[in-house]
Amino acid sequence: DWQAVAGDGVEFAFIRVANRGYGTGKLVEDEQFEKNIKGAMDAGIHVGVYIYSQAVNEQEIAEEAELVMQKLAAHDVKCPIVYDVEKTADPNGRMNQLSVEERTRLTQLFCQTVETAGYKPIIYHNMEMGALMLDIEPLEQYDKWLAYYNDDMYYPYEYKIWQYSDKGKVSGIASEVDLNICFEPFWE
């Protein structure tokens, strides 16, 4: 219930476009995308979108970027397109098998593709991914969204959004939800 979400003080949300399976590699569109993006926008919430990637090659990155931009064509989105790069709990997860250099190159390619199309990219990751599984230096020009759920944080790189909880309660959402602080609102 996006009206209730807005009434609870939520200013922005990132709506999932799709995710890629960490085992099969199948790209699956989120069946609730259109309903969620329209509902959030109608409620006055600033929206961006994200894709949970498990891409392992350039062809899959191109497929993901194309799908995201195709879905955005009908919407006036002010917030960034998020490339969600995460290690899976399954040690055999597709992206887990990539080298730091390969993962960084694919992340950079997604961001470049999105930027070339006129959108603002941002990279979502947690501490482990940002410190050990990506080379942040070639990605410095892109904004970051850091997921970290403790108070005692030391992270030596700049980030624009901090996801500080994955156990939040928000009116209008029945399950626990991620909570974030945006330090520089993209919609202003």
PDB file of C-alpha atoms in Angstrom:
ATOM      1  CA  ASP A   1       0.000   0.000   0.000  1.00  0.00           C
ATOM      2  CA  TRP A   2       2.155   2.829  -1.322  1.00  0.00           C
ATOM      3  CA  GLN A   3      -0.109   5.558   0.081  1.00  0.00           C
ATOM      4  CA  ALA A   4       0.468   4.134   3.572  1.00  0.00           C
ATOM      5  CA  VAL A   5       4.205   3.880   2.874  1.00  0.00           C
ATOM      6  CA  ALA A   6       4.290   7.577   1.915  1.00  0.00           C
ATOM      7  CA  GLY A   7       2.185   8.411   4.965  1.00  0.00           C
ATOM      8  CA  ASP A   8       4.840   6.760   7.137  1.00  0.00           C
ATOM      9  CA  GLY A   9       7.400   9.304   5.923  1.00  0.00           C
ATOM     10  CA  VAL A  10       9.167   7.293   3.219  1.00  0.00           C
ATOM     11  CA  GLU A  11      10.618   9.707   0.653  1.00  0.00           C
ATOM     12  CA  PHE A  12      12.265   7.339  -1.823  1.00  0.00           C
ATOM     13  CA  ALA A  13      12.205   3.710  -2.930  1.00  0.00           C
ATOM     14  CA  PHE A  14      14.078   1.568  -5.377  1.00  0.00           C
ATOM     15  CA  ILE A  15      11.822  -0.795  -7.296  1.00  0.00           C
ATOM     16  CA  ARG A  16      13.172  -4.122  -8.532  1.00  0.00           C
ATOM     17  CA  VAL A  17      12.987  -4.593 -12.294  1.00  0.00           C
ATOM     18  CA  ALA A  18      14.398  -8.117 -12.420  1.00  0.00           C
ATOM     19  CA  ASN A  19      16.842 -10.583 -10.981  1.00  0.00           C
ATOM     20  CA  ARG A  20      19.112 -13.201 -12.466  1.00  0.00           C
ATOM     21  CA  GLY A  21      19.261 -16.637 -10.885  1.00  0.00           C
ATOM     22  CA  TYR A  22      22.541 -17.372  -9.147  1.00  0.00           C
ATOM     23  CA  GLY A  23      22.373 -21.024 -10.228  1.00  0.00           C
ATOM     24  CA  THR A  24      20.594 -21.081 -13.578  1.00  0.00           C
ATOM     25  CA  GLY A  25      21.457 -17.618 -14.839  1.00  0.00           C
ATOM     26  CA  LYS A  26      17.856 -17.112 -15.933  1.00  0.00           C
ATOM     27  CA  LEU A  27      16.809 -13.454 -16.074  1.00  0.00           C
ATOM     28  CA  VAL A  28      13.405 -13.088 -14.409  1.00  0.00           C
ATOM     29  CA  GLU A  29      11.332  -9.921 -14.565  1.00  0.00           C
ATOM     30  CA  ASP A  30       9.670  -8.866 -11.327  1.00  0.00           C
ATOM     31  CA  GLU A  31       5.951  -9.462 -11.849  1.00  0.00           C
ATOM     32  CA  GLN A  32       5.104  -6.601  -9.466  1.00  0.00           C
ATOM     33  CA  PHE A  33       7.346  -4.002 -11.142  1.00  0.00           C
ATOM     34  CA  GLU A  34       4.657  -2.008 -12.976  1.00  0.00           C
ATOM     35  CA  LYS A  35       2.300  -2.091 -10.007  1.00  0.00           C
ATOM     36  CA  ASN A  36       5.036  -1.017  -7.594  1.00  0.00           C
ATOM     37  CA  ILE A  37       6.562   1.764  -9.674  1.00  0.00           C
ATOM     38  CA  LYS A  38       3.166   3.244 -10.502  1.00  0.00           C
ATOM     39  CA  GLY A  39       1.967   2.928  -6.909  1.00  0.00           C
ATOM     40  CA  ALA A  40       5.075   4.563  -5.472  1.00  0.00           C
ATOM     41  CA  MET A  41       5.046   7.397  -7.994  1.00  0.00           C
ATOM     42  CA  ASP A  42       1.325   8.017  -7.532  1.00  0.00           C
ATOM     43  CA  ALA A  43       1.962   8.273  -3.779  1.00  0.00           C
ATOM     44  CA  GLY A  44       4.601  10.949  -4.358  1.00  0.00           C
ATOM     45  CA  ILE A  45       7.570   8.748  -3.509  1.00  0.00           C
ATOM     46  CA  HIS A  46      10.735   9.374  -5.503  1.00  0.00           C
ATOM     47  CA  VAL A  47      11.736   6.180  -7.278  1.00  0.00           C
ATOM     48  CA  GLY A  48      14.735   4.538  -8.795  1.00  0.00           C
ATOM     49  CA  VAL A  49      15.059   0.982  -9.987  1.00  0.00           C
ATOM     50  CA  TYR A  50      17.432  -1.901  -9.430  1.00  0.00           C
ATOM     51  CA  ILE A  51      18.423  -5.188 -10.929  1.00  0.00           C
ATOM     52  CA  TYR A  52      19.869  -8.012  -8.881  1.00  0.00           C
ATOM     53  CA  SER A  53      22.613  -9.257 -11.155  1.00  0.00           C
ATOM     54  CA  GLN A  54      24.390 -12.559 -11.357  1.00  0.00           C
ATOM     55  CA  ALA A  55      25.718 -11.808 -14.835  1.00  0.00           C
ATOM     56  CA  VAL A  56      28.957 -13.540 -15.722  1.00  0.00           C
ATOM     57  CA  ASN A  57      29.667 -12.141 -19.186  1.00  0.00           C
ATOM     58  CA  GLU A  58      29.176  -9.094 -21.396  1.00  0.00           C
ATOM     59  CA  GLN A  59      26.163 -10.557 -23.184  1.00  0.00           C
ATOM     60  CA  GLU A  60      24.288 -10.992 -19.899  1.00  0.00           C
ATOM     61  CA  ILE A  61      25.217  -7.459 -18.768  1.00  0.00           C
ATOM     62  CA  ALA A  62      23.860  -6.063 -22.048  1.00  0.00           C
ATOM     63  CA  GLU A  63      20.663  -8.096 -21.611  1.00  0.00           C
ATOM     64  CA  GLU A  64      20.178  -6.740 -18.077  1.00  0.00           C
ATOM     65  CA  ALA A  65      20.838  -3.127 -19.029  1.00  0.00           C
ATOM     66  CA  GLU A  66      18.522  -3.367 -22.045  1.00  0.00           C
ATOM     67  CA  LEU A  67      15.698  -4.803 -19.937  1.00  0.00           C
ATOM     68  CA  VAL A  68      16.035  -2.090 -17.289  1.00  0.00           C
ATOM     69  CA  MET A  69      16.008   0.733 -19.828  1.00  0.00           C
ATOM     70  CA  GLN A  70      13.098  -0.827 -21.704  1.00  0.00           C
ATOM     71  CA  LYS A  71      11.067  -0.939 -18.467  1.00  0.00           C
ATOM     72  CA  LEU A  72      11.978   2.668 -17.626  1.00  0.00           C
ATOM     73  CA  ALA A  73      10.937   4.090 -20.987  1.00  0.00           C
ATOM     74  CA  ALA A  74       7.356   4.658 -19.805  1.00  0.00           C
ATOM     75  CA  HIS A  75       8.338   6.268 -16.475  1.00  0.00           C
ATOM     76  CA  ASP A  76       9.899   9.580 -15.458  1.00  0.00           C
ATOM     77  CA  VAL A  77      12.383   8.250 -12.924  1.00  0.00           C
ATOM     78  CA  LYS A  78      14.613  10.784 -11.141  1.00  0.00           C
ATOM     79  CA  CYS A  79      16.633   8.437  -8.953  1.00  0.00           C
ATOM     80  CA  PRO A  80      19.431   6.189 -10.247  1.00  0.00           C
ATOM     81  CA  ILE A  81      19.448   2.790 -11.853  1.00  0.00           C
ATOM     82  CA  VAL A  82      21.062   0.461  -9.351  1.00  0.00           C
ATOM     83  CA  TYR A  83      23.379  -2.393 -10.223  1.00  0.00           C
ATOM     84  CA  ASP A  84      22.991  -4.770  -7.271  1.00  0.00           C
ATOM     85  CA  VAL A  85      26.158  -6.855  -7.064  1.00  0.00           C
ATOM     86  CA  GLU A  86      26.125  -9.421  -4.257  1.00  0.00           C
ATOM     87  CA  LYS A  87      27.840 -12.621  -3.254  1.00  0.00           C
ATOM     88  CA  THR A  88      25.357 -15.456  -2.839  1.00  0.00           C
ATOM     89  CA  ALA A  89      25.267 -17.744   0.188  1.00  0.00           C
ATOM     90  CA  ASP A  90      25.658 -20.692  -2.170  1.00  0.00           C
ATOM     91  CA  PRO A  91      29.415 -21.106  -2.757  1.00  0.00           C
ATOM     92  CA  ASN A  92      28.616 -22.283  -6.301  1.00  0.00           C
ATOM     93  CA  GLY A  93      26.752 -19.084  -7.150  1.00  0.00           C
ATOM     94  CA  ARG A  94      27.564 -17.879 -10.668  1.00  0.00           C
ATOM     95  CA  MET A  95      29.002 -14.480  -9.789  1.00  0.00           C
ATOM     96  CA  ASN A  96      30.921 -15.911  -6.824  1.00  0.00           C
ATOM     97  CA  GLN A  97      33.098 -17.752  -9.337  1.00  0.00           C
ATOM     98  CA  LEU A  98      34.315 -14.561 -11.042  1.00  0.00           C
ATOM     99  CA  SER A  99      37.661 -12.948 -10.321  1.00  0.00           C
ATOM    100  CA  VAL A 100      37.766  -9.459  -8.800  1.00  0.00           C
ATOM    101  CA  GLU A 101      38.857  -8.128 -12.192  1.00  0.00           C
ATOM    102  CA  GLU A 102      36.008  -9.833 -14.086  1.00  0.00           C
ATOM    103  CA  ARG A 103      33.368  -8.718 -11.571  1.00  0.00           C
ATOM    104  CA  THR A 104      34.704  -5.153 -11.625  1.00  0.00           C
ATOM    105  CA  ARG A 105      34.770  -5.064 -15.441  1.00  0.00           C
ATOM    106  CA  LEU A 106      31.153  -6.278 -15.688  1.00  0.00           C
ATOM    107  CA  THR A 107      30.027  -3.781 -13.044  1.00  0.00           C
ATOM    108  CA  GLN A 108      31.775  -1.000 -14.932  1.00  0.00           C
ATOM    109  CA  LEU A 109      30.221  -2.118 -18.231  1.00  0.00           C
ATOM    110  CA  PHE A 110      26.700  -2.034 -16.771  1.00  0.00           C
ATOM    111  CA  CYS A 111      27.272   1.453 -15.363  1.00  0.00           C
ATOM    112  CA  GLN A 112      28.761   2.734 -18.640  1.00  0.00           C
ATOM    113  CA  THR A 113      25.837   1.336 -20.633  1.00  0.00           C
ATOM    114  CA  VAL A 114      23.289   2.976 -18.348  1.00  0.00           C
ATOM    115  CA  GLU A 115      25.177   6.270 -18.315  1.00  0.00           C
ATOM    116  CA  THR A 116      25.498   6.313 -22.119  1.00  0.00           C
ATOM    117  CA  ALA A 117      21.705   5.936 -22.321  1.00  0.00           C
ATOM    118  CA  GLY A 118      21.299   9.089 -20.197  1.00  0.00           C
ATOM    119  CA  TYR A 119      20.571   7.531 -16.819  1.00  0.00           C
ATOM    120  CA  LYS A 120      22.502   7.802 -13.565  1.00  0.00           C
ATOM    121  CA  PRO A 121      23.970   4.486 -12.377  1.00  0.00           C
ATOM    122  CA  ILE A 122      24.749   3.566  -8.789  1.00  0.00           C
ATOM    123  CA  ILE A 123      26.386   0.419  -7.415  1.00  0.00           C
ATOM    124  CA  TYR A 124      24.794  -1.440  -4.489  1.00  0.00           C
ATOM    125  CA  HIS A 125      27.072  -3.687  -2.445  1.00  0.00           C
ATOM    126  CA  ASN A 126      27.898  -4.729   1.092  1.00  0.00           C
ATOM    127  CA  MET A 127      31.191  -4.345   2.956  1.00  0.00           C
ATOM    128  CA  GLU A 128      32.637  -7.702   1.802  1.00  0.00           C
ATOM    129  CA  MET A 129      31.849  -7.035  -1.849  1.00  0.00           C
ATOM    130  CA  GLY A 130      33.188  -3.475  -1.733  1.00  0.00           C
ATOM    131  CA  ALA A 131      36.366  -4.340   0.153  1.00  0.00           C
ATOM    132  CA  LEU A 132      37.295  -7.773  -1.202  1.00  0.00           C
ATOM    133  CA  MET A 133      35.329  -8.703  -4.317  1.00  0.00           C
ATOM    134  CA  LEU A 134      35.356  -5.486  -6.358  1.00  0.00           C
ATOM    135  CA  ASP A 135      38.205  -3.161  -7.271  1.00  0.00           C
ATOM    136  CA  ILE A 136      36.621   0.129  -6.245  1.00  0.00           C
ATOM    137  CA  GLU A 137      39.271   2.327  -7.867  1.00  0.00           C
ATOM    138  CA  PRO A 138      38.050   1.921 -11.493  1.00  0.00           C
ATOM    139  CA  LEU A 139      34.491   2.402 -10.209  1.00  0.00           C
ATOM    140  CA  GLU A 140      35.195   5.645  -8.295  1.00  0.00           C
ATOM    141  CA  GLN A 141      33.206   7.803 -10.725  1.00  0.00           C
ATOM    142  CA  TYR A 142      30.002   5.945  -9.887  1.00  0.00           C
ATOM    143  CA  ASP A 143      28.010   6.559  -6.734  1.00  0.00           C
ATOM    144  CA  LYS A 144      27.752   3.731  -4.211  1.00  0.00           C
ATOM    145  CA  TRP A 145      24.969   2.380  -2.030  1.00  0.00           C
ATOM    146  CA  LEU A 146      26.415   0.511   0.940  1.00  0.00           C
ATOM    147  CA  ALA A 147      24.547  -2.157   2.890  1.00  0.00           C
ATOM    148  CA  TYR A 148      25.931  -2.402   6.438  1.00  0.00           C
ATOM    149  CA  TYR A 149      23.847  -3.193   9.499  1.00  0.00           C
ATOM    150  CA  ASN A 150      26.124  -2.376  12.439  1.00  0.00           C
ATOM    151  CA  ASP A 151      26.858   0.912  14.195  1.00  0.00           C
ATOM    152  CA  ASP A 152      30.636   0.496  14.247  1.00  0.00           C
ATOM    153  CA  MET A 153      31.275   1.113  10.580  1.00  0.00           C
ATOM    154  CA  TYR A 154      34.571   1.897   8.983  1.00  0.00           C
ATOM    155  CA  TYR A 155      34.431   1.983   5.221  1.00  0.00           C
ATOM    156  CA  PRO A 156      37.181   3.989   3.494  1.00  0.00           C
ATOM    157  CA  TYR A 157      35.211   4.812   0.337  1.00  0.00           C
ATOM    158  CA  GLU A 158      32.509   7.369  -0.340  1.00  0.00           C
ATOM    159  CA  TYR A 159      28.881   6.265  -0.568  1.00  0.00           C
ATOM    160  CA  LYS A 160      25.661   8.190  -1.219  1.00  0.00           C
ATOM    161  CA  ILE A 161      23.129   5.799   0.325  1.00  0.00           C
ATOM    162  CA  TRP A 162      23.494   3.725   3.490  1.00  0.00           C
ATOM    163  CA  GLN A 163      21.244   0.712   3.997  1.00  0.00           C
ATOM    164  CA  TYR A 164      21.366   0.438   7.762  1.00  0.00           C
ATOM    165  CA  SER A 165      18.770  -2.277   8.375  1.00  0.00           C
ATOM    166  CA  ASP A 166      17.062  -5.167   6.653  1.00  0.00           C
ATOM    167  CA  LYS A 167      14.522  -5.584   9.452  1.00  0.00           C
ATOM    168  CA  GLY A 168      12.571  -2.343   9.200  1.00  0.00           C
ATOM    169  CA  LYS A 169       8.862  -1.871   9.730  1.00  0.00           C
ATOM    170  CA  VAL A 170       6.982   0.494   7.430  1.00  0.00           C
ATOM    171  CA  SER A 171       3.248   1.087   7.310  1.00  0.00           C
ATOM    172  CA  GLY A 172       1.758  -0.422   4.156  1.00  0.00           C
ATOM    173  CA  ILE A 173       4.344  -3.212   3.908  1.00  0.00           C
ATOM    174  CA  ALA A 174       3.489  -6.476   5.648  1.00  0.00           C
ATOM    175  CA  SER A 175       7.007  -7.938   5.795  1.00  0.00           C
ATOM    176  CA  GLU A 176      10.294  -6.603   7.115  1.00  0.00           C
ATOM    177  CA  VAL A 177      11.885  -4.135   4.737  1.00  0.00           C
ATOM    178  CA  ASP A 178      15.292  -2.572   4.100  1.00  0.00           C
ATOM    179  CA  LEU A 179      15.788   0.909   5.547  1.00  0.00           C
ATOM    180  CA  ASN A 180      18.100   3.453   3.942  1.00  0.00           C
ATOM    181  CA  ILE A 181      19.431   6.970   4.335  1.00  0.00           C
ATOM    182  CA  CYS A 182      20.188   8.972   1.206  1.00  0.00           C
ATOM    183  CA  PHE A 183      22.846  11.592   2.020  1.00  0.00           C
ATOM    184  CA  GLU A 184      22.420  13.545  -1.224  1.00  0.00           C
ATOM    185  CA  PRO A 185      18.869  13.227  -2.580  1.00  0.00           C
ATOM    186  CA  PHE A 186      19.018  12.482  -6.294  1.00  0.00           C
ATOM    187  CA  TRP A 187      15.611  14.019  -6.926  1.00  0.00           C
ATOM    188  CA  GLU A 188      16.523  17.578  -5.970  1.00  0.00           C
TER     189      GLU A 188
END
